[in-house]
Amino acid sequence: MSKRFSSIFSHMKTYLSYSEIFGIKSPLEEVKQDIRSINLDEALTILSMFSVLDKESMTSLKNKLLPFVRDKEFINSLEVFDVSNLMYAMKCFIAYGTRNPYYKFNNSYDKPYNVFLTVLKITDYMIDNIDTYEDVQDVVLKGALFHRSTELDRSLLRQHIMFEELAREVHRFEKNEFIDIHQIFEMKFGYTIAEYVATAFSLNLNCIKGCSYKDIVEGIDWGINPDLFFKNVSIKDKALAIYKDLCIDPLELRDWARSTIKNPYDFEPLLVRPIFSSGNKAFPSSPGNMNAVIFDGLFFKIRRCFETRDTSFFDFFGRLFEIYVSDMLKAAVKASKISAYNFIDEFSYGKDLSKRSSDAYIQLGKSLLIVECKSGRIRKETKLEADEKTTEEDFKKYVTKPIMQASKAYSEILDQMPEKFGGAKKVCILSVSYQSFPRLPRLHYDDQNWQKDLSPNVNQFDYLGLMDIEIIAYIIENLDISIFRFLNTKITNKEFVPYPNYFYKKFGDIRRLKSHSNKLEEIFDNIKKTLGFKKS
C-alpha cells in the first residue's frame, strides 16, 4: 500500500469491537440472544440516542472499558462507536429483534450498557474481509460514500438557495430548461416545498439538542408524539402528512434488513424514511439520515413528480447546481482579501456561439482555475457494493469526462480568443459533483491514457464534491493564502486525504461563507412563518 494512500486511514473514523476489548468474538447465536433480550423499540430508541450522545458520555463509556483492556493507547485512538456501526446494529436489531423479549440480559448492567455491549459484539460481524489491496480500496470507497453529513445548516442553505431562490429565477435558464418545480410539487403532494422543509427541519430537533448517557439511563422522553408535537402549528394537517411520508414501523423493514444483513453500507430505505414509529411515538434513526431529508430527500421527492423516463428534472437540477457553484465562487472572489483574483463566468463561444465554456474560471496572474460541474448521483452499485464495472463508469462520468471537457473547451477558447484568460498558462481543473468521489489508486493511476489528451497547460486537476468546493470558496473569501498555493500543496502532498479533513488539520473549524451566514437567519425566519405557530 502506498504511503500517501495509507495516510487516509488517520482521517477515517474507526470504532471499537468486542474482540478488541475482551479478546474473544461472541458467537452469532449469543448476539441474537442479546438482541432478543430487550424490546425492539426500546433498543432502537437507545441506539438513536447513542447517535447524538455528548462527548463527555462517550468518554465515560470508554473509561468503563479500560479495566478490561491491555493496549490502552490503541483503545484511546478509537471511538466507542460511530454512525457506521450504530446503523448496522439497528439493522441487526430490526432483522432479529422482537417486541416481546423472551430472554433477559444475564448481568447487573443497565439496559443502555447492555445495548452498548451488544453493539460491540455486532461490530465484529460488520468488519469487512480485507485480504488484498483491492479490498482496502473497496472499503475506502464504500466508507466514504456511506458518510452522511450532520451539518443541518449547510443542507438548509443549499436547499434554500437552489430550490427556493435560483429555481424561481426564470431568466437564468434557457426556455427549454426551466421547470416550475414548486407548482408541480404542490400538485403532486398537496403541500409546498417550503412546508416540507419547515416540517422536516422541526423533526430534526431531537438530533440538534442531543443527549447524555444519564438521560438514557433515566429514560427521559425521547422522540415525539406527532399529534401533540404539531398541535400549535397552523399547518398541522400538512405537517402530519409530511411526517407520515418520513416515518416507518421498524418491522416493515425486517425483510430488507435480513436480505442485506451482510452489507454494512446498505441503508437505502432509511434515507427515504429516517424516522422510526411505534404506536403514537416517533424518533430519528440517525442525525445524518434526518439531515439528508432536507436536501437529498427533497431532491428525490421532486424527482417523483416526473415519469421514470422523463429526465427533464435532472437537466434542470444540473443547471441549478452549476449556477449555485458559480454564484458562490463569484461572491467569494468579490469579497476576497486578495484583490487580484479575476472571476470569469460561463460564456458562449464558437463560430455561432453554440458552445458553452466551463462553469467558472478564476484567474490570478498566470494561474487559471477552471471549474466544471457534473451534478448527477453516484449509483448505489458503486456506493453499496463497490461494483467494479459501475465504479469505473461513475469515475469516468464524474471525473475523467468533465476534466477532459474543461480542457477541450479551454484549448478551443484559446484558439479563438488568445487573450481571454490574460495569458494564464498554469491551469488547474476541478471537476465538481454533488458527492465527492474518493480518490483510489486503481482508478487514479492505473489508467492515465486519458490525461495525454489534456492541454499541455493543465498541470494539475482534482475532483471534488459540493462540500469541497464550498471549502474552496471559503478559502478564497477569507484566507490570505492563494487558492493555487493551497491546491498545489494539498494535491501534491495529501492527494488521498478528504478536503474537510485536510482543511481542519491546517486551519481549524470549517466555517460558513459570510453570505451564507446572513442568509441562514432569513431561512429560520421563513421556517417560523411557514409553520405559523399559534398563540397558546
Coordinates of C-alpha atoms in Angstrom, one line a residue:
M1 CA 0.0 0.0 0.0
S2 CA 1.4 3.4 -0.9
K3 CA 2.4 5.6 2.0
R4 CA 0.3 8.5 0.6
F5 CA -2.8 6.3 0.2
S6 CA -2.4 4.8 3.7
S7 CA -2.4 8.3 5.2
I8 CA -6.2 8.4 4.6
F9 CA -6.7 6.0 7.5
S10 CA -5.7 8.5 10.1
H11 CA -8.8 10.5 8.9
M12 CA -11.3 7.7 8.8
K13 CA -13.3 7.2 11.9
T14 CA -12.7 3.8 13.4
Y15 CA -14.7 2.2 16.2
L16 CA -14.3 -0.5 18.9
S17 CA -15.3 -4.1 18.6
Y18 CA -15.9 -6.6 21.4
S19 CA -13.0 -8.8 20.4
E20 CA -10.6 -5.9 20.6
I21 CA -11.5 -5.3 24.2
F22 CA -12.3 -8.8 25.6
G23 CA -10.1 -10.9 23.3
I24 CA -13.0 -13.1 22.0
K25 CA -15.6 -12.8 19.3
S26 CA -19.1 -13.7 20.6
P27 CA -20.9 -16.5 18.7
L28 CA -23.7 -15.3 16.5
E29 CA -26.3 -17.1 18.5
E30 CA -25.2 -15.2 21.6
V31 CA -25.5 -11.9 19.7
K32 CA -29.0 -12.8 18.6
Q33 CA -30.0 -13.8 22.1
D34 CA -28.8 -10.4 23.3
I35 CA -30.9 -8.7 20.6
R36 CA -33.9 -10.6 21.8
S37 CA -33.4 -9.7 25.4
I38 CA -34.8 -6.2 25.1
N39 CA -37.9 -4.7 23.4
L40 CA -37.1 -3.8 19.8
D41 CA -38.5 -0.2 20.1
E42 CA -36.6 0.3 23.4
A43 CA -33.3 -0.9 21.8
L44 CA -33.8 1.3 18.7
T45 CA -34.5 4.3 21.0
I46 CA -31.3 3.7 22.9
L47 CA -29.3 3.4 19.6
S48 CA -31.0 6.6 18.3
M49 CA -29.9 8.4 21.5
F50 CA -26.4 6.9 21.2
S51 CA -26.1 8.6 17.7
V52 CA -26.3 12.0 19.3
L53 CA -24.5 11.2 22.6
D54 CA -22.4 14.0 24.0
K55 CA -18.6 13.8 24.2
E56 CA -18.4 13.5 27.9
S57 CA -20.7 10.5 27.9
M58 CA -18.6 8.9 25.0
T59 CA -15.5 9.3 27.1
S60 CA -17.3 7.9 30.2
L61 CA -18.3 4.8 28.2
K62 CA -14.7 4.2 27.0
N63 CA -13.4 4.6 30.6
K64 CA -15.7 1.8 31.7
L65 CA -13.9 -0.5 29.3
L66 CA -10.4 0.4 30.2
P67 CA -10.0 -2.1 33.1
F68 CA -10.6 -4.9 30.5
V69 CA -8.0 -3.6 28.0
R70 CA -4.3 -4.3 27.8
D71 CA -3.4 -1.9 25.0
K72 CA -4.9 1.3 26.4
E73 CA -3.1 3.5 23.8
F74 CA -4.8 1.6 21.0
I75 CA -8.2 1.9 22.5
N76 CA -7.8 5.6 23.1
S77 CA -7.2 6.1 19.4
L78 CA -10.6 4.7 18.6
E79 CA -14.2 5.8 19.1
V80 CA -16.5 3.7 21.2
F81 CA -18.9 3.8 18.2
D82 CA -19.8 5.9 15.3
V83 CA -22.7 6.1 12.9
S84 CA -21.5 3.2 10.9
N85 CA -21.7 0.5 13.5
L86 CA -24.7 2.1 15.2
M87 CA -26.6 1.9 11.9
Y88 CA -25.5 -1.6 11.4
A89 CA -26.6 -2.5 14.9
M90 CA -30.0 -1.0 14.1
K91 CA -30.2 -3.3 11.1
C92 CA -29.4 -6.3 13.2
F93 CA -32.0 -5.4 15.8
I94 CA -34.6 -4.9 13.1
A95 CA -33.6 -8.3 11.5
Y96 CA -33.6 -10.4 14.6
G97 CA -35.4 -8.3 17.4
T98 CA -38.8 -8.6 18.9
R99 CA -41.3 -6.5 20.7
N100 CA -41.9 -9.4 23.1
P101 CA -38.5 -10.4 24.5
Y102 CA -38.1 -14.0 25.6
Y103 CA -34.6 -13.7 27.1
K104 CA -33.1 -11.4 29.7
F105 CA -29.6 -10.0 30.0
N106 CA -27.7 -12.2 32.4
N107 CA -25.8 -9.5 34.3
S108 CA -26.3 -6.5 36.6
Y109 CA -25.7 -3.8 33.9
D110 CA -28.4 -1.3 33.0
K111 CA -30.1 -1.8 29.6
P112 CA -28.3 1.0 27.8
Y113 CA -24.9 -0.5 28.7
N114 CA -26.1 -4.0 27.6
V115 CA -27.2 -2.5 24.3
F116 CA -23.7 -0.9 24.1
L117 CA -22.0 -4.2 24.7
T118 CA -24.3 -5.8 22.0
V119 CA -23.2 -3.0 19.6
L120 CA -19.6 -4.0 20.2
K121 CA -20.4 -7.7 19.6
I122 CA -22.3 -6.8 16.4
T123 CA -19.3 -4.8 15.2
D124 CA -17.2 -7.9 15.0
Y125 CA -19.6 -9.1 12.3
M126 CA -19.6 -6.0 10.2
I127 CA -15.9 -5.6 9.7
D128 CA -15.0 -6.3 6.0
N129 CA -12.8 -9.2 5.0
I130 CA -9.7 -7.3 3.9
D131 CA -7.3 -9.7 2.2
T132 CA -5.9 -7.6 -0.7
Y133 CA -5.0 -4.1 -1.7
E134 CA -8.2 -4.0 -3.8
D135 CA -10.3 -4.9 -0.7
V136 CA -8.7 -1.9 1.1
Q137 CA -9.7 0.4 -1.7
D138 CA -13.3 -1.0 -1.8
V139 CA -13.6 -0.3 2.0
V140 CA -12.4 3.3 1.5
L141 CA -14.8 3.8 -1.5
K142 CA -17.9 2.4 0.4
G143 CA -17.0 4.1 3.7
A144 CA -16.5 7.5 2.1
L145 CA -19.8 7.3 0.1
F146 CA -21.7 6.0 3.1
H147 CA -21.0 9.1 5.2
R148 CA -23.9 11.5 5.7
S149 CA -23.2 15.0 6.9
T150 CA -24.9 16.1 10.1
E151 CA -24.4 19.8 9.3
L152 CA -28.1 20.8 9.2
D153 CA -27.2 24.5 8.4
R154 CA -25.5 23.5 5.1
S155 CA -28.4 21.4 4.0
L156 CA -30.8 24.2 4.7
L157 CA -28.6 26.7 2.8
R158 CA -28.2 24.5 -0.2
Q159 CA -31.9 23.7 -0.3
H160 CA -32.9 27.3 0.1
I161 CA -30.5 28.8 -2.4
M162 CA -31.1 26.2 -5.1
F163 CA -34.7 25.2 -4.7
E164 CA -36.3 28.3 -3.2
E165 CA -34.3 31.1 -4.8
L166 CA -32.5 30.0 -8.0
A167 CA -35.3 27.7 -9.1
R168 CA -37.6 30.7 -9.3
E169 CA -35.2 32.8 -11.4
V170 CA -36.6 32.1 -14.9
H171 CA -34.1 34.3 -16.6
R172 CA -31.2 32.1 -15.5
F173 CA -32.4 29.3 -17.7
E174 CA -32.9 28.6 -21.4
K175 CA -36.6 28.3 -22.4
N176 CA -36.4 24.5 -22.8
E177 CA -34.5 24.2 -19.4
F178 CA -36.9 25.9 -16.9
I179 CA -39.4 23.8 -14.8
D180 CA -41.7 25.3 -12.2
I181 CA -40.9 22.7 -9.6
H182 CA -42.9 24.5 -6.9
Q183 CA -46.2 24.2 -8.8
I184 CA -45.5 20.6 -9.9
F185 CA -44.5 19.6 -6.3
E186 CA -47.6 21.1 -4.7
M187 CA -49.9 19.5 -7.2
K188 CA -48.3 16.1 -6.6
F189 CA -48.2 16.1 -2.8
G190 CA -50.7 18.7 -1.6
Y191 CA -48.2 20.7 0.3
T192 CA -45.5 23.2 -0.7
I193 CA -41.7 22.7 -0.8
A194 CA -41.4 25.4 2.0
E195 CA -43.9 23.4 4.1
Y196 CA -42.0 20.2 3.6
V197 CA -38.7 21.8 4.6
A198 CA -40.1 23.6 7.6
T199 CA -41.7 20.3 8.8
A200 CA -38.5 18.2 8.1
F201 CA -36.4 20.8 10.0
S202 CA -38.7 20.7 13.0
L203 CA -38.4 16.9 13.1
N204 CA -34.7 17.3 13.4
L205 CA -34.9 19.0 16.8
N206 CA -34.1 15.9 18.8
C207 CA -30.9 15.4 16.8
I208 CA -29.9 19.1 17.3
K209 CA -30.3 19.0 21.1
G210 CA -28.5 15.7 21.6
C211 CA -28.4 13.8 25.0
S212 CA -26.2 12.4 27.7
Y213 CA -25.8 8.8 28.9
K214 CA -27.5 9.8 32.1
D215 CA -30.6 10.9 30.1
I216 CA -30.7 7.4 28.5
V217 CA -30.4 5.6 31.9
E218 CA -33.1 7.8 33.4
G219 CA -35.4 7.2 30.5
I220 CA -36.0 10.8 29.5
D221 CA -38.8 11.3 27.0
W222 CA -37.1 10.8 23.6
G223 CA -38.7 11.3 20.3
I224 CA -42.2 12.9 19.7
N225 CA -45.9 12.2 19.7
P226 CA -46.5 13.8 16.3
D227 CA -50.1 14.8 17.1
L228 CA -49.0 16.7 20.1
F229 CA -45.8 17.9 18.5
F230 CA -47.6 19.7 15.7
K231 CA -50.6 20.8 17.9
N232 CA -49.8 24.5 17.8
V233 CA -48.7 25.0 14.2
S234 CA -51.2 26.3 11.6
I235 CA -50.2 23.7 9.0
K236 CA -50.8 20.7 11.4
D237 CA -52.6 18.5 8.8
K238 CA -49.9 19.1 6.2
A239 CA -47.2 18.6 8.8
L240 CA -48.7 15.3 9.8
A241 CA -48.9 14.2 6.2
I242 CA -45.2 15.0 5.7
Y243 CA -44.3 13.2 8.9
K244 CA -46.1 10.1 7.7
D245 CA -44.1 10.2 4.5
L246 CA -40.9 10.2 6.5
C247 CA -41.6 7.6 9.1
I248 CA -41.8 3.8 9.1
D249 CA -42.5 1.0 11.5
P250 CA -39.2 -0.9 12.0
L251 CA -41.0 -4.3 11.4
E252 CA -41.8 -3.1 7.9
L253 CA -38.0 -3.2 7.3
R254 CA -37.4 -6.7 8.5
D255 CA -37.3 -8.4 5.1
W256 CA -34.9 -5.7 3.8
A257 CA -32.7 -6.0 7.0
R258 CA -32.4 -9.8 6.7
S259 CA -31.7 -9.7 2.9
T260 CA -29.0 -7.1 3.3
I261 CA -27.5 -8.2 6.6
K262 CA -24.1 -8.9 5.1
N263 CA -23.8 -5.4 3.7
P264 CA -23.0 -2.9 6.4
Y265 CA -23.3 0.0 3.9
D266 CA -26.9 -0.5 2.6
F267 CA -29.4 1.7 4.4
E268 CA -31.3 3.0 1.4
P269 CA -34.8 2.7 3.0
L270 CA -33.7 4.8 5.9
L271 CA -32.6 7.6 3.7
V272 CA -36.1 7.9 2.4
R273 CA -37.9 7.3 5.7
P274 CA -35.5 8.1 8.5
I275 CA -37.9 8.2 11.4
F276 CA -38.9 5.1 13.4
S277 CA -42.5 4.9 14.6
S278 CA -44.3 2.7 17.0
G279 CA -47.9 3.5 18.1
N280 CA -48.0 7.2 18.9
K281 CA -44.2 7.6 19.3
A282 CA -41.6 8.5 16.7
F283 CA -37.8 9.0 16.9
P284 CA -35.0 9.6 14.5
S285 CA -32.7 6.8 13.2
S286 CA -29.7 9.0 13.0
P287 CA -28.8 12.7 12.6
G288 CA -27.2 12.0 9.2
N289 CA -30.3 10.4 7.8
M290 CA -32.5 13.1 9.3
N291 CA -30.3 15.8 7.8
A292 CA -30.4 14.1 4.4
V293 CA -34.2 14.6 4.0
I294 CA -33.7 18.4 3.9
F295 CA -31.8 18.4 0.6
D296 CA -31.3 14.8 -0.7
G297 CA -34.7 13.7 0.3
L298 CA -36.3 16.8 -1.3
F299 CA -34.3 16.1 -4.5
F300 CA -35.7 12.6 -4.8
K301 CA -39.2 13.8 -3.7
I302 CA -39.2 16.3 -6.6
R303 CA -37.9 13.6 -8.9
R304 CA -41.0 11.5 -8.1
C305 CA -43.2 14.2 -9.7
F306 CA -41.9 13.1 -13.1
E307 CA -42.3 9.9 -15.1
T308 CA -39.5 7.4 -14.8
R309 CA -38.1 8.0 -18.3
D310 CA -38.5 11.8 -18.0
T311 CA -35.0 13.2 -17.4
S312 CA -36.0 16.9 -17.6
F313 CA -35.7 17.4 -13.8
F314 CA -32.1 16.0 -13.9
D315 CA -31.3 18.6 -16.6
F316 CA -32.9 21.4 -14.6
F317 CA -31.1 20.4 -11.4
G318 CA -27.9 20.2 -13.3
R319 CA -28.3 23.8 -14.3
L320 CA -29.2 24.8 -10.7
F321 CA -26.1 23.1 -9.4
E322 CA -23.9 24.9 -11.9
I323 CA -25.4 28.3 -11.0
Y324 CA -25.1 27.6 -7.3
V325 CA -21.4 26.8 -7.6
S326 CA -20.7 29.7 -10.0
D327 CA -22.5 32.3 -7.9
M328 CA -20.8 31.1 -4.7
L329 CA -17.3 31.4 -6.2
K330 CA -18.1 34.8 -7.8
A331 CA -19.2 36.1 -4.4
A332 CA -16.1 34.7 -2.7
V333 CA -13.8 36.4 -5.3
K334 CA -15.7 39.7 -4.8
A335 CA -15.2 39.6 -1.0
S336 CA -11.7 38.1 -1.1
K337 CA -8.7 39.6 0.7
I338 CA -6.7 39.0 -2.5
S339 CA -8.0 41.7 -4.8
A340 CA -6.0 40.4 -7.8
Y341 CA -8.4 37.5 -8.3
N342 CA -10.4 37.8 -11.6
F343 CA -13.6 35.8 -11.9
I344 CA -14.9 34.8 -15.3
D345 CA -18.4 33.4 -15.6
E346 CA -19.6 30.8 -18.1
F347 CA -19.9 32.2 -21.6
S348 CA -20.8 31.2 -25.1
Y349 CA -18.1 30.8 -27.8
G350 CA -17.6 29.2 -31.2
K351 CA -18.5 30.2 -34.7
D352 CA -22.2 30.6 -34.0
L353 CA -21.8 30.9 -30.2
S354 CA -23.3 27.5 -29.8
K355 CA -20.7 26.1 -27.4
R356 CA -20.6 26.8 -23.6
S357 CA -17.4 27.3 -21.7
S358 CA -16.8 25.7 -18.3
D359 CA -19.0 26.9 -15.5
A360 CA -16.5 29.2 -13.8
Y361 CA -12.9 30.5 -14.1
I362 CA -10.7 32.2 -11.5
Q363 CA -7.5 33.8 -12.6
L364 CA -4.6 35.1 -10.6
G365 CA -1.6 36.3 -12.6
K366 CA -0.5 33.5 -14.8
S367 CA -2.6 30.8 -13.0
L368 CA -6.1 29.8 -14.0
L369 CA -8.6 27.7 -12.1
I370 CA -11.3 26.0 -14.2
V371 CA -14.4 24.6 -12.5
E372 CA -16.5 22.1 -14.4
C373 CA -19.7 20.8 -12.7
K374 CA -21.4 17.4 -13.1
S375 CA -24.4 17.2 -10.9
G376 CA -25.7 13.6 -11.2
R377 CA -25.7 10.9 -8.4
I378 CA -23.2 8.1 -7.9
R379 CA -25.1 4.8 -8.4
K380 CA -25.9 2.5 -5.5
E381 CA -23.9 -0.4 -7.1
T382 CA -20.8 1.8 -6.6
K383 CA -21.8 3.1 -3.2
L384 CA -23.0 -0.1 -1.6
E385 CA -21.1 -2.8 -3.3
A386 CA -18.0 -1.1 -4.9
D387 CA -19.0 -3.0 -8.1
E388 CA -16.0 -2.8 -10.5
K389 CA -18.0 -2.0 -13.6
T390 CA -20.2 0.7 -12.3
T391 CA -17.4 2.2 -10.2
E392 CA -15.3 2.6 -13.3
E393 CA -18.3 4.1 -15.3
D394 CA -19.1 6.5 -12.5
F395 CA -15.4 7.6 -12.2
K396 CA -15.4 8.4 -15.9
K397 CA -18.7 10.2 -15.7
Y398 CA -17.8 12.4 -12.7
V399 CA -14.1 12.7 -13.1
T400 CA -12.4 12.0 -16.4
K401 CA -15.0 13.2 -18.8
P402 CA -15.7 16.6 -17.1
I403 CA -11.9 17.3 -16.8
M404 CA -11.4 16.4 -20.5
Q405 CA -14.4 18.5 -21.4
A406 CA -13.0 21.5 -19.5
S407 CA -9.5 21.1 -21.1
K408 CA -11.0 20.8 -24.6
A409 CA -13.1 24.0 -24.1
Y410 CA -10.1 25.8 -22.7
S411 CA -8.0 24.9 -25.8
E412 CA -10.7 25.9 -28.2
I413 CA -11.3 29.2 -26.5
L414 CA -7.5 30.0 -26.6
D415 CA -7.5 29.2 -30.4
Q416 CA -10.3 31.7 -31.0
M417 CA -9.6 34.3 -28.2
P418 CA -5.9 34.1 -27.3
E419 CA -6.1 36.9 -24.7
K420 CA -9.3 35.6 -23.0
F421 CA -7.5 34.4 -19.9
G422 CA -4.9 37.1 -19.8
G423 CA -2.1 34.8 -20.9
A424 CA -2.5 32.4 -18.0
K425 CA -0.6 29.2 -18.7
K426 CA -0.7 27.3 -15.4
V427 CA -4.0 25.6 -15.4
C428 CA -5.7 23.6 -12.6
I429 CA -9.1 21.9 -13.4
L430 CA -11.6 21.0 -10.7
S431 CA -14.4 18.6 -11.6
V432 CA -17.2 19.2 -9.1
S433 CA -20.0 16.7 -8.5
Y434 CA -22.6 16.6 -5.7
Q435 CA -20.9 13.8 -3.8
S436 CA -17.1 13.7 -3.6
F437 CA -15.7 10.6 -5.5
P438 CA -13.0 9.1 -3.3
R439 CA -9.5 9.1 -4.8
L440 CA -8.4 5.5 -5.2
P441 CA -5.0 4.4 -6.7
R442 CA -6.6 1.8 -9.0
L443 CA -8.7 4.5 -10.7
H444 CA -6.4 7.5 -10.4
Y445 CA -3.2 5.8 -11.5
D446 CA -3.9 2.6 -13.4
D447 CA -5.4 4.2 -16.5
Q448 CA -3.7 7.5 -17.2
N449 CA -4.1 7.4 -21.0
W450 CA -6.9 10.0 -20.9
Q451 CA -4.6 12.5 -19.4
K452 CA -2.4 12.6 -22.5
D453 CA -5.3 14.4 -24.3
L454 CA -5.3 17.3 -21.8
S455 CA -3.9 20.7 -22.8
P456 CA -0.2 20.9 -22.1
N457 CA -1.0 23.9 -19.9
V458 CA -3.0 21.7 -17.5
N459 CA -0.5 20.9 -14.7
Q460 CA -3.0 19.9 -12.0
F461 CA -6.5 18.6 -11.7
D462 CA -8.7 17.2 -8.9
Y463 CA -12.3 16.0 -8.4
L464 CA -14.4 17.4 -5.6
G465 CA -17.8 17.2 -4.0
L466 CA -20.2 20.1 -3.1
M467 CA -18.7 20.4 0.4
D468 CA -15.2 20.5 -1.0
I469 CA -16.0 23.4 -3.4
E470 CA -17.7 25.3 -0.5
I471 CA -14.3 25.0 1.3
I472 CA -12.5 26.3 -1.8
A473 CA -14.9 29.3 -1.8
Y474 CA -14.3 29.9 1.9
I475 CA -10.5 29.9 1.4
I476 CA -10.8 32.4 -1.5
E477 CA -13.1 34.7 0.6
N478 CA -11.4 34.6 4.0
L479 CA -7.7 33.4 3.8
D480 CA -4.8 35.4 2.6
I481 CA -3.2 32.3 1.0
S482 CA -3.6 32.0 -2.7
I483 CA -6.1 29.2 -3.7
F484 CA -3.5 28.0 -6.2
R485 CA -0.9 27.6 -3.4
F486 CA -3.5 25.8 -1.3
L487 CA -4.5 23.4 -4.1
N488 CA -0.9 22.7 -5.1
T489 CA 0.1 21.8 -1.6
K490 CA -3.0 19.6 -1.0
I491 CA -2.9 17.8 -4.3
T492 CA 0.9 17.2 -4.2
N493 CA 1.3 16.1 -0.6
K494 CA -2.1 14.9 0.6
E495 CA -3.9 13.8 -2.5
F496 CA -5.9 11.0 -0.8
V497 CA -7.0 12.9 2.3
P498 CA -10.5 14.4 2.0
Y499 CA -10.7 18.2 1.7
P500 CA -12.6 18.7 5.0
N501 CA -10.1 16.7 7.0
Y502 CA -7.1 18.4 5.3
F503 CA -8.6 21.9 5.9
Y504 CA -9.5 21.1 9.6
K505 CA -6.0 19.9 10.4
K506 CA -4.3 23.0 8.9
F507 CA -6.8 25.8 9.7
G508 CA -9.3 24.5 12.2
D509 CA -13.1 24.6 12.1
I510 CA -14.8 24.9 8.7
R511 CA -17.0 28.0 8.8
R512 CA -19.7 29.2 6.6
L513 CA -19.3 31.9 3.9
K514 CA -20.3 35.3 5.1
S515 CA -23.2 35.5 2.6
H516 CA -24.4 32.1 3.8
S517 CA -24.4 33.1 7.5
N518 CA -26.5 36.2 6.7
K519 CA -28.9 34.0 4.7
L520 CA -29.3 31.5 7.4
E521 CA -31.2 34.0 9.6
E522 CA -33.6 34.6 6.7
I523 CA -34.2 30.8 6.4
F524 CA -35.0 30.4 10.1
D525 CA -37.5 33.3 9.9
N526 CA -39.1 31.7 6.8
I527 CA -39.4 28.3 8.7
K528 CA -41.2 30.0 11.6
K529 CA -43.6 31.9 9.3
T530 CA -44.3 28.7 7.3
L531 CA -45.1 26.7 10.4
G532 CA -47.3 29.5 11.7
F533 CA -47.2 28.9 15.5
K534 CA -50.4 29.6 17.2
K535 CA -50.6 31.6 20.4
S536 CA -51.2 29.3 23.3

